[in-house]
Amino acid sequence: MKAEELANILARHSLFADCDEAELADLILRGHFLQFKKGDELIMQGDPGNSLLILLSGYARTSMIASNGHEIVLDYADAGQVLGEIALLDGGERTASVTAIEPTSALSITREAFEEILAKHQNMALRLLKVMASRIRMANSMIEGDRAYTSGPRLARYLLRLSVVGAEGGRLKLDLSQSELGNFAGMSREHINRQLSTWSEDQIVAVESGKVRILDHAMLSHIAEADS
Amino acid sequence: MKAEELANILARHSLFADCDEAELADLILRGHFLQFKKGDELIMQGDPGNSLLILLSGYARTSMIASNGHEIVLDYADAGQVLGEIALLDGGERTASVTAIEPTSALSITREAFEEILAKHQNMALRLLKVMASRIRMANSMIEGDRAYTSGPRLARYLLRLSVVGAEGGRLKLDLSQSELGNFAGMSREHINRQLSTWSEDQIVAVESGKVRILDHAMLSHIAEADS
DNA sequence: TACGGGATGTGACTATTGTCACAAACCTAC
DNA sequence: GTAGGTTTGTGACAATAGTCACATCCCGTA
């Protein structure tokens, strides 16, 4: 892929929107362009983490397998997202896997290249710090959801997190299976099903051919804030 | 307090152990020394976050109140810990409160000072990035614990997190009340009590005059890894 | 030493959610 | 179009943990 195309893709996403030419050029020069098929692992839990990825296109799922086999989906990443920065920074193992859920491309940057870029461009570090701040906020809000709310409000939150603002018919960013929704929201597949059925009767969501649509966004937000 | 005393305290803690003289000097020069009584709030959830704190002495509890009133303890911070960096970085509200649980002192650094120090000392940003990486790891492991494990293994994990390596008699870093342990481990006070009683019978922990001691560290670790 | 407030111990009951089982529907590829 | 896999729908039941209620204990202080 041409450097200018890469530059275009990067510049289109918030994180890199305010990068200057030189920064983008360095990222592209020092990065490797990678492509993945649906199902490929971009990052594997437990591996040593010596590189950082910037997702250029497609969607990927970030998930952990707990030691008892339980799968936990932490996030769904789209283009522009930085992945794998934690292990790169602290030299530890990768805490989670990242799996392409559709054909995906990414820019891979080694630790050496990353350190050089960081040293050369002051703003890069600040940008990364902001990314990580928002990650911590997200993690805290997951903890809050898990701890303080019952399954209903919690599922509502995750559906809202998957919703796109101006989507026609309330379509979600991703069409997840009910099992996958379960791993995301932290509840069993069966329970997801029952909850969606209930909401479907109340016209809050619609479930057709396995796809969830949000019909009553306001109501769902209200449920997400419920006292229990 | 004298600058050299402050420098000593800072240099004694891992995060700042590898700071050079100039960095320490700038931190101290630009920081304000603050003191807090037990129960004082160093940081208040919902406030705008325009400063960063470095804990110099004492212990503080980081906790969130969910919108339904549920209290969640995220961590207990000790000297050397950086607090309040998230809101400082992204300009948002403070996500959690930090409360002194004993007399505490801290160095407060404003956004302007922080930005100057960051610009002047390259390594500062890298250090902060590492701190935040470990925060994300911690948050992910809380999510894993909440999602994948039942209360027993989970409580075991939190007790281990509070344990100190060479402590005589298995004393914990902090003597928490059972309600507070509950807010930390995400379970009710009563359930904490019952679980501790059971373990106490099996000589895994001892509970005397409200203080928990870990008798069988190995067994507790084993429970923490249990399949369910 | 007596008092009062907070922390702890414990029983009984309830609520929420997971698990298992199985049928039906759907999709995809030959 | 049909076979085989995956996904969905749903009932019955079990398990885990929360809630409520109340007795008790402990500790600082007047």
GROMACS .gro file of N, CA, C and O in nm, chain B residues 81-136:
model
  224
  309GLN      N    1   0.264   0.662   4.494
  309GLN     CA    2   0.161   0.648   4.391
  309GLN      C    3   0.122   0.782   4.330
  309GLN      O    4   0.111   0.882   4.398
  310VAL      N    5   0.100   0.779   4.201
  310VAL     CA    6   0.048   0.896   4.131
  310VAL      C    7  -0.104   0.885   4.128
  310VAL      O    8  -0.158   0.778   4.100
  311LEU      N    9  -0.172   0.992   4.158
  311LEU     CA   10  -0.318   0.990   4.162
  311LEU      C   11  -0.377   1.104   4.079
  311LEU      O   12  -0.319   1.212   4.072
  312GLY      N   13  -0.488   1.078   4.016
  312GLY     CA   14  -0.559   1.186   3.947
  312GLY      C   15  -0.505   1.220   3.810
  312GLY      O   16  -0.535   1.324   3.755
  313GLU      N   17  -0.425   1.129   3.753
  313GLU     CA   18  -0.364   1.160   3.624
  313GLU      C   19  -0.464   1.150   3.510
  313GLU      O   20  -0.448   1.218   3.408
  314ILE      N   21  -0.568   1.070   3.525
  314ILE     CA   22  -0.661   1.050   3.414
  314ILE      C   23  -0.732   1.178   3.375
  314ILE      O   24  -0.727   1.222   3.260
  315ALA      N   25  -0.797   1.238   3.473
  315ALA     CA   26  -0.871   1.361   3.444
  315ALA      C   27  -0.776   1.471   3.400
  315ALA      O   28  -0.809   1.553   3.315
  316LEU      N   29  -0.657   1.472   3.457
  316LEU     CA   30  -0.559   1.574   3.418
  316LEU      C   31  -0.528   1.561   3.269
  316LEU      O   32  -0.519   1.659   3.197
  317LEU      N   33  -0.512   1.439   3.224
  317LEU     CA   34  -0.471   1.417   3.086
  317LEU      C   35  -0.582   1.443   2.987
  317LEU      O   36  -0.559   1.504   2.882
  318ASP      N   37  -0.703   1.396   3.017
  318ASP     CA   38  -0.806   1.412   2.915
  318ASP      C   39  -0.901   1.527   2.943
  318ASP      O   40  -0.995   1.551   2.866
  319GLY      N   41  -0.877   1.599   3.050
  319GLY     CA   42  -0.957   1.716   3.076
  319GLY      C   43  -1.098   1.688   3.124
  319GLY      O   44  -1.179   1.779   3.138
  320GLY      N   45  -1.127   1.563   3.151
  320GLY     CA   46  -1.262   1.527   3.195
  320GLY      C   47  -1.279   1.538   3.346
  320GLY      O   48  -1.192   1.590   3.416
  321GLU      N   49  -1.394   1.490   3.394
  321GLU     CA   50  -1.419   1.491   3.537
  321GLU      C   51  -1.339   1.382   3.606
  321GLU      O   52  -1.300   1.284   3.544
  322ARG      N   53  -1.321   1.399   3.735
  322ARG     CA   54  -1.258   1.293   3.813
  322ARG      C   55  -1.355   1.175   3.819
  322ARG      O   56  -1.472   1.193   3.852
  323THR      N   57  -1.303   1.058   3.786
  323THR     CA   58  -1.388   0.940   3.782
  323THR      C   59  -1.410   0.878   3.919
  323THR      O   60  -1.502   0.801   3.939
  324ALA      N   61  -1.320   0.908   4.010
  324ALA     CA   62  -1.328   0.844   4.140
  324ALA      C   63  -1.284   0.942   4.247
  324ALA      O   64  -1.222   1.044   4.217
  325SER      N   65  -1.319   0.912   4.370
  325SER     CA   66  -1.271   0.991   4.482
  325SER      C   67  -1.150   0.923   4.542
  325SER      O   68  -1.134   0.802   4.532
  326VAL      N   69  -1.065   1.003   4.604
  326VAL     CA   70  -0.953   0.947   4.679
  326VAL      C   71  -0.962   1.003   4.820
  326VAL      O   72  -0.966   1.123   4.840
  327THR      N   73  -0.971   0.913   4.918
  327THR     CA   74  -0.991   0.952   5.056
  327THR      C   75  -0.876   0.903   5.143
  327THR      O   76  -0.837   0.787   5.132
  328ALA      N   77  -0.825   0.991   5.226
  328ALA     CA   78  -0.719   0.951   5.318
  328ALA      C   79  -0.776   0.855   5.422
  328ALA      O   80  -0.879   0.884   5.481
  329ILE      N   81  -0.713   0.740   5.442
  329ILE     CA   82  -0.763   0.651   5.547
  329ILE      C   83  -0.672   0.658   5.669
  329ILE      O   84  -0.692   0.587   5.767
  330GLU      N   85  -0.573   0.744   5.661
  330GLU     CA   86  -0.492   0.779   5.777
  330GLU      C   87  -0.425   0.913   5.742
  330GLU      O   88  -0.437   0.958   5.629
  331PRO      N   89  -0.359   0.977   5.836
  331PRO     CA   90  -0.296   1.105   5.803
  331PRO      C   91  -0.202   1.087   5.684
  331PRO      O   92  -0.125   0.991   5.679
  332THR      N   93  -0.212   1.178   5.591
  332THR     CA   94  -0.152   1.159   5.460
  332THR      C   95  -0.093   1.290   5.409
  332THR      O   96  -0.148   1.397   5.435
  333SER      N   97   0.018   1.281   5.336
  333SER     CA   98   0.070   1.401   5.271
  333SER      C   99   0.093   1.374   5.124
  333SER      O  100   0.116   1.260   5.083
  334ALA      N  101   0.085   1.478   5.045
  334ALA     CA  102   0.096   1.460   4.900
  334ALA      C  103   0.153   1.585   4.835
  334ALA      O  104   0.148   1.694   4.891
  335LEU      N  105   0.207   1.564   4.717
  335LEU     CA  106   0.258   1.674   4.636
  335LEU      C  107   0.158   1.697   4.525
  335LEU      O  108   0.123   1.604   4.452
  336SER      N  109   0.108   1.819   4.513
  336SER     CA  110   0.009   1.850   4.412
  336SER      C  111   0.073   1.928   4.299
  336SER      O  112   0.146   2.024   4.323
  337ILE      N  113   0.046   1.887   4.177
  337ILE     CA  114   0.109   1.952   4.062
  337ILE      C  115   0.000   1.996   3.964
  337ILE      O  116  -0.083   1.916   3.922
  338THR      N  117  -0.001   2.124   3.933
  338THR     CA  118  -0.105   2.177   3.844
  338THR      C  119  -0.082   2.132   3.700
  338THR      O  120   0.026   2.086   3.665
  339ARG      N  121  -0.185   2.149   3.620
  339ARG     CA  122  -0.174   2.109   3.480
  339ARG      C  123  -0.060   2.183   3.410
  339ARG      O  124   0.019   2.123   3.338
  340GLU      N  125  -0.052   2.315   3.433
  340GLU     CA  126   0.052   2.393   3.366
  340GLU      C  127   0.190   2.341   3.404
  340GLU      O  128   0.274   2.315   3.318
  341ALA      N  129   0.212   2.324   3.534
  341ALA     CA  130   0.342   2.276   3.580
  341ALA      C  131   0.371   2.138   3.521
  341ALA      O  132   0.481   2.111   3.474
  342PHE      N  133   0.268   2.057   3.522
  342PHE     CA  134   0.283   1.920   3.472
  342PHE      C  135   0.323   1.921   3.325
  342PHE      O  136   0.415   1.849   3.283
  343GLU      N  137   0.258   2.007   3.247
  343GLU     CA  138   0.289   2.012   3.104
  343GLU      C  139   0.431   2.060   3.080
  343GLU      O  140   0.502   2.010   2.993
  344GLU      N  141   0.472   2.157   3.163
  344GLU     CA  142   0.609   2.205   3.148
  344GLU      C  143   0.711   2.097   3.180
  344GLU      O  144   0.809   2.077   3.108
  345ILE      N  145   0.684   2.028   3.290
  345ILE     CA  146   0.777   1.922   3.330
  345ILE      C  147   0.783   1.813   3.223
  345ILE      O  148   0.890   1.763   3.188
  346LEU      N  149   0.668   1.781   3.170
  346LEU     CA  150   0.661   1.679   3.066
  346LEU      C  151   0.742   1.720   2.944
  346LEU      O  152   0.813   1.640   2.883
  347ALA      N  153   0.729   1.848   2.908
  347ALA     CA  154   0.799   1.897   2.789
  347ALA      C  155   0.950   1.900   2.813
  347ALA      O  156   1.029   1.873   2.724
  348LYS      N  157   0.987   1.930   2.936
  348LYS     CA  158   1.129   1.948   2.967
  348LYS      C  159   1.200   1.814   2.985
  348LYS      O  160   1.314   1.797   2.944
  349HIS      N  161   1.129   1.720   3.047
  349HIS     CA  162   1.193   1.592   3.078
  349HIS      C  163   1.127   1.478   3.002
  349HIS      O  164   1.020   1.430   3.040
  350GLN      N  165   1.190   1.435   2.899
  350GLN     CA  166   1.139   1.327   2.814
  350GLN      C  167   1.095   1.204   2.894
  350GLN      O  168   0.992   1.146   2.869
  351ASN      N  169   1.178   1.168   2.991
  351ASN     CA  170   1.153   1.043   3.063
  351ASN      C  171   1.027   1.045   3.147
  351ASN      O  172   0.970   0.941   3.179
  352MET      N  173   0.984   1.163   3.182
  352MET     CA  174   0.866   1.175   3.266
  352MET      C  175   0.745   1.112   3.198
  352MET      O  176   0.668   1.039   3.261
  353ALA      N  177   0.730   1.141   3.069
  353ALA     CA  178   0.616   1.087   2.996
  353ALA      C  179   0.623   0.934   2.991
  353ALA      O  180   0.523   0.865   3.012
  354LEU      N  181   0.740   0.883   2.968
  354LEU     CA  182   0.758   0.739   2.961
  354LEU      C  183   0.724   0.673   3.094
  354LEU      O  184   0.657   0.569   3.099
  355ARG      N  185   0.767   0.739   3.200
  355ARG     CA  186   0.736   0.686   3.332
  355ARG      C  187   0.586   0.682   3.355
  355ARG      O  188   0.531   0.583   3.403
  356LEU      N  189   0.520   0.791   3.320
  356LEU     CA  190   0.375   0.797   3.338
  356LEU      C  191   0.305   0.691   3.252
  356LEU      O  192   0.210   0.627   3.295
  357LEU      N  193   0.355   0.673   3.131
  357LEU     CA  194   0.295   0.572   3.044
  357LEU      C  195   0.303   0.436   3.111
  357LEU      O  196   0.208   0.357   3.107
  358LYS      N  197   0.414   0.408   3.175
  358LYS     CA  198   0.427   0.279   3.243
  358LYS      C  199   0.331   0.267   3.360
  358LYS      O  200   0.271   0.162   3.382
  359VAL      N  201   0.319   0.375   3.434
  359VAL     CA  202   0.223   0.375   3.546
  359VAL      C  203   0.084   0.342   3.494
  359VAL      O  204   0.012   0.258   3.549
  360MET      N  205   0.047   0.405   3.384
  360MET     CA  206  -0.087   0.386   3.334
  360MET      C  207  -0.106   0.246   3.275
  360MET      O  208  -0.213   0.187   3.285
  361ALA      N  209   0.002   0.194   3.217
  361ALA     CA  210  -0.007   0.057   3.168
  361ALA      C  211  -0.038  -0.038   3.283
  361ALA      O  212  -0.123  -0.127   3.272
  362SER      N  213   0.026  -0.017   3.396
  362SER     CA  214   0.002  -0.109   3.507
  362SER      C  215  -0.137  -0.088   3.565
  362SER      O  216  -0.201  -0.181   3.612
  363ARG      N  217  -0.187   0.034   3.558
  363ARG     CA  218  -0.325   0.060   3.600
  363ARG      C  219  -0.423  -0.019   3.513
  363ARG      O  220  -0.521  -0.073   3.562
  364ILE      N  221  -0.397  -0.018   3.383
  364ILE     CA  222  -0.490  -0.089   3.294
  364ILE      C  223  -0.483  -0.239   3.321
  364ILE      O  224  -0.584  -0.308   3.325
   0.00000   0.00000   0.00000
